[in-house]
PDB file of N, CA and C in Angstrom:
ATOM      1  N   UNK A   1      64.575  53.844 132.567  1.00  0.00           N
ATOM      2  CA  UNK A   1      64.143  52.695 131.812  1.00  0.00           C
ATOM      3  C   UNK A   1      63.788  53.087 130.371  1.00  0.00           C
ATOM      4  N   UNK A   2      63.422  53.870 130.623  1.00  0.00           N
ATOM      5  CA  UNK A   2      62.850  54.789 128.596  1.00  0.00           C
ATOM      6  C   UNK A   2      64.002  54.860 127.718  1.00  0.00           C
ATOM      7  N   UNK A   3      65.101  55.246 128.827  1.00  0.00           N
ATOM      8  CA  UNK A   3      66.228  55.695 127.888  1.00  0.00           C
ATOM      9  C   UNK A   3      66.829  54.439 127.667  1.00  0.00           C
ATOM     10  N   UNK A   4      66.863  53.689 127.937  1.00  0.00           N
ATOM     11  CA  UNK A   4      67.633  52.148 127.856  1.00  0.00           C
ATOM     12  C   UNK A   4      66.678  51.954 126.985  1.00  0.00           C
ATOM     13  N   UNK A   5      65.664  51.660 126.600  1.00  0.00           N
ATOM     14  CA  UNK A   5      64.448  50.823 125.890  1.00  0.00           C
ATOM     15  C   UNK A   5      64.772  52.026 124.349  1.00  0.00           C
ATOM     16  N   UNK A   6      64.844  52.952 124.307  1.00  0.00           N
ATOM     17  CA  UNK A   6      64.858  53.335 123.340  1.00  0.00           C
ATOM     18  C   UNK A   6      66.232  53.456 122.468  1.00  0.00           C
ATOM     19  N   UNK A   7      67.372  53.668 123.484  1.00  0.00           N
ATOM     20  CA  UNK A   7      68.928  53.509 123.232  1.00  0.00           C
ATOM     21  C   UNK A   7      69.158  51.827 122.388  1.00  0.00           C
ATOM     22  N   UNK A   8      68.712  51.684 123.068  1.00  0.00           N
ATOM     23  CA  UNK A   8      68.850  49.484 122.589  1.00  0.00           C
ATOM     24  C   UNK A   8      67.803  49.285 121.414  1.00  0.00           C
ATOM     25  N   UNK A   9      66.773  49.820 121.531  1.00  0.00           N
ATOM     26  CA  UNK A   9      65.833  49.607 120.536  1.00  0.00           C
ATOM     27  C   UNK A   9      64.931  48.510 120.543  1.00  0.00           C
ATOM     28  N   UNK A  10      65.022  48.275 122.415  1.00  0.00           N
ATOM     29  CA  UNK A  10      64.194  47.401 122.646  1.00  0.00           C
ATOM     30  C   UNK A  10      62.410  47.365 122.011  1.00  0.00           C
ATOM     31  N   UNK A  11      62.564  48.700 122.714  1.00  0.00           N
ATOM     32  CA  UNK A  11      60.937  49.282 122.367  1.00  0.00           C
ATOM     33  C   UNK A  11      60.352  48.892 121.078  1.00  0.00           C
ATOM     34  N   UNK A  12      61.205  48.709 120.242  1.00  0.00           N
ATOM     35  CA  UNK A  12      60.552  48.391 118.589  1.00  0.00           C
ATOM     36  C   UNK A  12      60.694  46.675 118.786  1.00  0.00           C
ATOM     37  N   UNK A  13      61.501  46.249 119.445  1.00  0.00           N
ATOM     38  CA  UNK A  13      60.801  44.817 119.468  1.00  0.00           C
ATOM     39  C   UNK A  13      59.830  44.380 120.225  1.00  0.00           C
ATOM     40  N   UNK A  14      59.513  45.030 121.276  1.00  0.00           N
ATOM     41  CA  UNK A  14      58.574  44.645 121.893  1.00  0.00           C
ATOM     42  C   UNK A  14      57.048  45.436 121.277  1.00  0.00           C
ATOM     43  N   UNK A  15      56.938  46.539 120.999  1.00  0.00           N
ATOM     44  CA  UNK A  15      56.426  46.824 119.616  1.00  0.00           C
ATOM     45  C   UNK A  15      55.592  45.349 118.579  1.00  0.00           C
ATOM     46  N   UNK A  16      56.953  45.311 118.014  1.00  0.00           N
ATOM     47  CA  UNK A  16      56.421  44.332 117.188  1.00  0.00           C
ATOM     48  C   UNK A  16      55.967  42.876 117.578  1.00  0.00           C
ATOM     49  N   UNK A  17      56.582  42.714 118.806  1.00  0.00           N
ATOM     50  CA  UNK A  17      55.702  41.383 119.353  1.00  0.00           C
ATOM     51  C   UNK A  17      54.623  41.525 120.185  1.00  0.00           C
ATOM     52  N   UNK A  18      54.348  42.570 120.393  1.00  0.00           N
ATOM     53  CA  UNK A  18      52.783  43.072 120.909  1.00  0.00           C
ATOM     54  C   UNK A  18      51.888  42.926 119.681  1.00  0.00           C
ATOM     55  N   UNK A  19      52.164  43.662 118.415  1.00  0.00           N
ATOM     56  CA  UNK A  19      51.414  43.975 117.012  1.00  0.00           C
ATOM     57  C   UNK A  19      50.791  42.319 116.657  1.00  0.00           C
ATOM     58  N   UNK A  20      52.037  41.555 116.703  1.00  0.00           N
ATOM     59  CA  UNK A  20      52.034  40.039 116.379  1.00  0.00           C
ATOM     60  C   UNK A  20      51.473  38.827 117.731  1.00  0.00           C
ATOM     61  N   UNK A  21      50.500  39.135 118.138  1.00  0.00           N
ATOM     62  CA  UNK A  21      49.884  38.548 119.240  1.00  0.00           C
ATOM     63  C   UNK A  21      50.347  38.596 120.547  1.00  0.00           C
ATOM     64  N   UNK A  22      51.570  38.864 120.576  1.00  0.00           N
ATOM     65  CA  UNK A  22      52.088  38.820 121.918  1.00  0.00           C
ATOM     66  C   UNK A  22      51.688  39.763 123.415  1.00  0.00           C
ATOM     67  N   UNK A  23      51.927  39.014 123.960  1.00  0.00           N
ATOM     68  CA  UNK A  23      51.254  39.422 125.338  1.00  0.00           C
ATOM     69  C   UNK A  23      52.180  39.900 126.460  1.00  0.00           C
ATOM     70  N   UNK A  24      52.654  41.319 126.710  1.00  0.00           N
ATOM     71  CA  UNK A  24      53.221  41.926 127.479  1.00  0.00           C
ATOM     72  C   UNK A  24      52.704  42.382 128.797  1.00  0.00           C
ATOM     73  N   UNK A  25      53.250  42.009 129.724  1.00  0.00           N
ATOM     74  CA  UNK A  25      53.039  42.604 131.342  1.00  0.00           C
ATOM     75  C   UNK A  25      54.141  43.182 132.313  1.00  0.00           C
ATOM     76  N   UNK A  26      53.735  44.381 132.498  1.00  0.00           N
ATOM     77  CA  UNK A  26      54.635  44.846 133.154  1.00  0.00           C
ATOM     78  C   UNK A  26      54.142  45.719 135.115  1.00  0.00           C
ATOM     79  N   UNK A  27      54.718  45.698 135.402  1.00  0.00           N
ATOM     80  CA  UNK A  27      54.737  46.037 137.494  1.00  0.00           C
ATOM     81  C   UNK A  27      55.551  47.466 137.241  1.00  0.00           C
ATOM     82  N   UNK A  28      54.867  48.222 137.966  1.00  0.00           N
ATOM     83  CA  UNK A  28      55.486  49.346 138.400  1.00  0.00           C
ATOM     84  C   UNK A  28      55.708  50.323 137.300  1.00  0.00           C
ATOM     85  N   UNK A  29      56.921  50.607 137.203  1.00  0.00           N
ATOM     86  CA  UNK A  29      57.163  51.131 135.763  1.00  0.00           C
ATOM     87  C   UNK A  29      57.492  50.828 134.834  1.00  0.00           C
ATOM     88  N   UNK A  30      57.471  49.102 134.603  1.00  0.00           N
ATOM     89  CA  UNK A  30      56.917  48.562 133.840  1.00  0.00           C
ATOM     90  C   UNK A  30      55.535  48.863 132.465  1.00  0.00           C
ATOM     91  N   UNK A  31      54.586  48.648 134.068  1.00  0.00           N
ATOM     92  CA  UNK A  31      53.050  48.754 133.297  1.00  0.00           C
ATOM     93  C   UNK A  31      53.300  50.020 132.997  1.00  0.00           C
ATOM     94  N   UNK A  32      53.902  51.462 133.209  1.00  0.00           N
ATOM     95  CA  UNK A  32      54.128  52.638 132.943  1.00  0.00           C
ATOM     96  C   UNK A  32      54.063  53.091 131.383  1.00  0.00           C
ATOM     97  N   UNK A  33      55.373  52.195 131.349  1.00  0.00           N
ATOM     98  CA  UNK A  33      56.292  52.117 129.798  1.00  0.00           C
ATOM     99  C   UNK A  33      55.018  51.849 128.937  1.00  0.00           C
ATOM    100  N   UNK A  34      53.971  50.776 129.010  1.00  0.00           N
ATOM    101  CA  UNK A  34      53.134  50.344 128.560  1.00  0.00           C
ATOM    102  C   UNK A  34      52.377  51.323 127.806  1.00  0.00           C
ATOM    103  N   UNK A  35      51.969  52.547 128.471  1.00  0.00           N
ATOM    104  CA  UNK A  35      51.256  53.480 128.021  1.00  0.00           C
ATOM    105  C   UNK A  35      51.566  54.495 127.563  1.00  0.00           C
ATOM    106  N   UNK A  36      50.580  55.933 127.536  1.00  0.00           N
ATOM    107  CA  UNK A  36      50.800  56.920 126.225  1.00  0.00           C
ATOM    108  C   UNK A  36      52.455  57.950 126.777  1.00  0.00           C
ATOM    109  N   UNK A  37      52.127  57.893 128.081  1.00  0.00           N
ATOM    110  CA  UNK A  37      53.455  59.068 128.548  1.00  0.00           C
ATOM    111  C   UNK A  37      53.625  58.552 130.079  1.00  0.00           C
ATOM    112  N   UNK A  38      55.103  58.804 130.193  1.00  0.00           N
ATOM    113  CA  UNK A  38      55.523  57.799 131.959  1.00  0.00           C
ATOM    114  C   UNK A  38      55.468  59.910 132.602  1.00  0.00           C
ATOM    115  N   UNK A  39      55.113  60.878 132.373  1.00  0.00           N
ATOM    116  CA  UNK A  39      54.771  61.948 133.224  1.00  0.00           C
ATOM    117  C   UNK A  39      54.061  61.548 134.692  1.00  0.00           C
ATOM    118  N   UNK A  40      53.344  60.481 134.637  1.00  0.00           N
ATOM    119  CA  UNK A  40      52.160  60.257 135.767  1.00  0.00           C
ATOM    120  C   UNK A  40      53.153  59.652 137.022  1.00  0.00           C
ATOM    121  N   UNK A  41      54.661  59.320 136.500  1.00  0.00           N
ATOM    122  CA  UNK A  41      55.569  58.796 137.615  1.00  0.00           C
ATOM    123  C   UNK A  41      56.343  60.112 138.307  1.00  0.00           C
ATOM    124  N   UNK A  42      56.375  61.158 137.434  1.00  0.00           N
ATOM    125  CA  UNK A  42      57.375  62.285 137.588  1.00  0.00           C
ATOM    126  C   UNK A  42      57.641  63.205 139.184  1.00  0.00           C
ATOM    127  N   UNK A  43      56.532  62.561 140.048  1.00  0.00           N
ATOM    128  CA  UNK A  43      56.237  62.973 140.952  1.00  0.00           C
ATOM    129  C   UNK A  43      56.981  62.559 141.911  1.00  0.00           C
ATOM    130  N   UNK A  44      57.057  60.965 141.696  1.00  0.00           N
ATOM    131  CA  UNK A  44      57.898  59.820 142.471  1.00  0.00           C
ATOM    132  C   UNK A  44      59.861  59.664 141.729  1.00  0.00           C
ATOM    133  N   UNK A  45      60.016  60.257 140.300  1.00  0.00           N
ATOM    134  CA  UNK A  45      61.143  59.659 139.849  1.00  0.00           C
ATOM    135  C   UNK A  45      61.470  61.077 139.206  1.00  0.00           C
ATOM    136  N   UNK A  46      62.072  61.771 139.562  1.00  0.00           N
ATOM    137  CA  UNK A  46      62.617  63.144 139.141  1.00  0.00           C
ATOM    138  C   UNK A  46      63.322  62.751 137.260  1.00  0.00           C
ATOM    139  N   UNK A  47      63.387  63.944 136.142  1.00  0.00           N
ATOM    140  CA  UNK A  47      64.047  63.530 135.322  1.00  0.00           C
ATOM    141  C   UNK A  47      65.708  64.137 135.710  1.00  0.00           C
ATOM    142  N   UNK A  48      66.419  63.169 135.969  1.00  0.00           N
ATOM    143  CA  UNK A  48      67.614  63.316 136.491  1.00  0.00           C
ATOM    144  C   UNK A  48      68.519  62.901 134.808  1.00  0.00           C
ATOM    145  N   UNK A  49      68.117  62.611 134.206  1.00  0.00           N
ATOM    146  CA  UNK A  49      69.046  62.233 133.166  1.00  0.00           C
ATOM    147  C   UNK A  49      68.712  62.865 131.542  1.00  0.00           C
ATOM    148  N   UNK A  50      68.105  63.887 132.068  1.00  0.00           N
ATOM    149  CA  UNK A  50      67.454  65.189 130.819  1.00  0.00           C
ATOM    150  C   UNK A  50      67.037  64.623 130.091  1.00  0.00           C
ATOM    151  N   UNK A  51      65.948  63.275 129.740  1.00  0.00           N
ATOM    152  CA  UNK A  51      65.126  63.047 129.267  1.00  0.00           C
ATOM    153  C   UNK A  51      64.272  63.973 128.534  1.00  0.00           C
ATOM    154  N   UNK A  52      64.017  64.063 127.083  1.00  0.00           N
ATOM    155  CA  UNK A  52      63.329  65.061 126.564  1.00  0.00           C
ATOM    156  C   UNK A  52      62.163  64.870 125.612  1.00  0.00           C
ATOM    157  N   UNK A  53      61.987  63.358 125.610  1.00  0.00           N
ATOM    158  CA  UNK A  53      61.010  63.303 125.465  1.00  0.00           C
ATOM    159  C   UNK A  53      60.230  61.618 126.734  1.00  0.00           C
ATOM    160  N   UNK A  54      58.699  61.657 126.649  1.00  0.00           N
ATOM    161  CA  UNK A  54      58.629  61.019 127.886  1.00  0.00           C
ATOM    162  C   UNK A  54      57.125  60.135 127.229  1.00  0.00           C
ATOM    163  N   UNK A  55      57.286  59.837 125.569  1.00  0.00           N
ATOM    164  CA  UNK A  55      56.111  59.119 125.308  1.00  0.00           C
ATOM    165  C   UNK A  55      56.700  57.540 125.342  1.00  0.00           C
ATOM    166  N   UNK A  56      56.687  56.358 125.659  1.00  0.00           N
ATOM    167  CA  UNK A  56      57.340  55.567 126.087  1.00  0.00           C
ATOM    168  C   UNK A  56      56.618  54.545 124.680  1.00  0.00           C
ATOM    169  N   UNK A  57      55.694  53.040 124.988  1.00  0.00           N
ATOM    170  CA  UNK A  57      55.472  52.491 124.030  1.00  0.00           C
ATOM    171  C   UNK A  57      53.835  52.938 123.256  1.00  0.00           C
ATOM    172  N   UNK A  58      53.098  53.476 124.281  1.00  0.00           N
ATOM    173  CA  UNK A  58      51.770  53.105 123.955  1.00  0.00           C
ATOM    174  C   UNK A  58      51.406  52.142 123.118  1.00  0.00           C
ATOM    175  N   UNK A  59      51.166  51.263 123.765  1.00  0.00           N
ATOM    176  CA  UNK A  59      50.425  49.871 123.149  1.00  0.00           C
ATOM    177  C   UNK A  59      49.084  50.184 123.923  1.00  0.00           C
ATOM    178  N   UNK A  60      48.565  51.084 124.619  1.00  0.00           N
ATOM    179  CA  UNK A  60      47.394  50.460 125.590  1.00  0.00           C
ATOM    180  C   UNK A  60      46.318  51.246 125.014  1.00  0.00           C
ATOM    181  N   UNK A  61      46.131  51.936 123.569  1.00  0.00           N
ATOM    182  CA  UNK A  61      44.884  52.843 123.057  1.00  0.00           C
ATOM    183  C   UNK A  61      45.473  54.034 123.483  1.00  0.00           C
ATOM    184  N   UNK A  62      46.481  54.680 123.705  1.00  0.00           N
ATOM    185  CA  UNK A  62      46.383  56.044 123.981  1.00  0.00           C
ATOM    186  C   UNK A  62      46.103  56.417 125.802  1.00  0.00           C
ATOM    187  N   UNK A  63      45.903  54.812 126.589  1.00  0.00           N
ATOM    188  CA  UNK A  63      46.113  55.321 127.964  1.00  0.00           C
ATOM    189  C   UNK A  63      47.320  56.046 128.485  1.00  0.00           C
ATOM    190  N   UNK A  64      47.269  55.991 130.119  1.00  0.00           N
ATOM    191  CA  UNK A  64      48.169  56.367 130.753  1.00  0.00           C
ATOM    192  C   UNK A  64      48.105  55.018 131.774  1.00  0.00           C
ATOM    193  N   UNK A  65      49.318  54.752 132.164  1.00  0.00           N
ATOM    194  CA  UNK A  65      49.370  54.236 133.747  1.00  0.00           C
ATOM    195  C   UNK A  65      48.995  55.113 135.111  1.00  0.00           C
ATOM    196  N   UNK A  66      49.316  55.397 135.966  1.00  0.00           N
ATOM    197  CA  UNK A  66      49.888  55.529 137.304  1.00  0.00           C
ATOM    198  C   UNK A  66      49.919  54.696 138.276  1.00  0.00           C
ATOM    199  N   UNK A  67      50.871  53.962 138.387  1.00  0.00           N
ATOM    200  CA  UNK A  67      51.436  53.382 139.156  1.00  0.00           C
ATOM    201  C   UNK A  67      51.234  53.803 140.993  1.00  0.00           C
ATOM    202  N   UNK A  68      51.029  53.024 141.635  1.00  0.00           N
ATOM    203  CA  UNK A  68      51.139  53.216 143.471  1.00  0.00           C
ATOM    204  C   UNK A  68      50.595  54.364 142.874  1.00  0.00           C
ATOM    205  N   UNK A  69      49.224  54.793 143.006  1.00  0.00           N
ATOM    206  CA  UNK A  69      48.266  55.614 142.752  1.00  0.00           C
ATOM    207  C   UNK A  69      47.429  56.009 144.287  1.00  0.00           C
ATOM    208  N   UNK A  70      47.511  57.046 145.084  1.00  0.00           N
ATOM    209  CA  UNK A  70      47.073  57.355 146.242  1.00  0.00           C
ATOM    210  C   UNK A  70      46.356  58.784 145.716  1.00  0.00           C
ATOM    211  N   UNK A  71      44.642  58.844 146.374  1.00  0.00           N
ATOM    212  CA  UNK A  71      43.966  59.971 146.191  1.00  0.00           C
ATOM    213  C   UNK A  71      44.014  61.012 147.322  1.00  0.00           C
ATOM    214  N   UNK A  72      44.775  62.180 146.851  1.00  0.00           N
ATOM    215  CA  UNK A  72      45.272  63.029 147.836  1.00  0.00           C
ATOM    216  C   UNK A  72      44.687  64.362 146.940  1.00  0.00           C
ATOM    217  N   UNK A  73      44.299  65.547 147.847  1.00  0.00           N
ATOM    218  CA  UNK A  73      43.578  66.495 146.905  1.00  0.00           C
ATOM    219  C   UNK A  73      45.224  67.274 146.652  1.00  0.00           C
ATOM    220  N   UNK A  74      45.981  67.003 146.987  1.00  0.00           N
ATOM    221  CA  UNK A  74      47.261  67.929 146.409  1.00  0.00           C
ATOM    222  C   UNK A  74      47.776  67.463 145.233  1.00  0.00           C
ATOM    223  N   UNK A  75      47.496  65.664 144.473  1.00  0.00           N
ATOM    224  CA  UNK A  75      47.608  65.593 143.131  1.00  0.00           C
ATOM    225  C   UNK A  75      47.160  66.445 142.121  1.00  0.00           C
ATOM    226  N   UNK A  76      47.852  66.809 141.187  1.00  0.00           N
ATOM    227  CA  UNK A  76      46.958  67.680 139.927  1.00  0.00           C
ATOM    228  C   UNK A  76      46.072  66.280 139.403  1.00  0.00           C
ATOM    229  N   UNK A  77      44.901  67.317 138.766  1.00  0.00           N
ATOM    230  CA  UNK A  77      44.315  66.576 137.836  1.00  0.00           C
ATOM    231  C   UNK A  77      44.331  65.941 136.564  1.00  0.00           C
ATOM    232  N   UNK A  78      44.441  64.728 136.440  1.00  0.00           N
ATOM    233  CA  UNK A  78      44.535  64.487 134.963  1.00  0.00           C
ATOM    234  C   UNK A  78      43.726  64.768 133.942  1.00  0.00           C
TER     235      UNK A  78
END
């Protein structure tokens, strides 16, 4: 999804209609894209398409998502 959003140049419009009041929601890896880096999915979605970089829109202050989030002590720590 990163690579499509950034290939198309979606990301800068949605960008700019976030900046300009607009109100974006996104599910899954969706809400992902939303934040500072989609790494927090990497567990569930291998980079199969040599993705090299993985900062997506951050609109959310510099958060992160994680998505289907389960507390297991074998997660690393954020």
């Amino acid at each position: 999804m990163l690579k499509d959003l950034k290939e198309s140049r979606i990301d800068e419009v949605l960008k700019a209609y976030y900046r300009n009041g607009g109100i974006i929601n996104g599910g899954s890896a969706g809400a992902i894209i939303l934040g500072k880096d989609i790494m927090t999915s990497a567990h569930m979605d291998p980079n199969s398409i040599g993705l090299e970089e993985s900062h997506p829109l951050n609109l959310l202050k510099d958060h992160t998502i994680w998505c289907h989030f389960k507390s297991t002590r074998s997660l690393v720590r954020l």
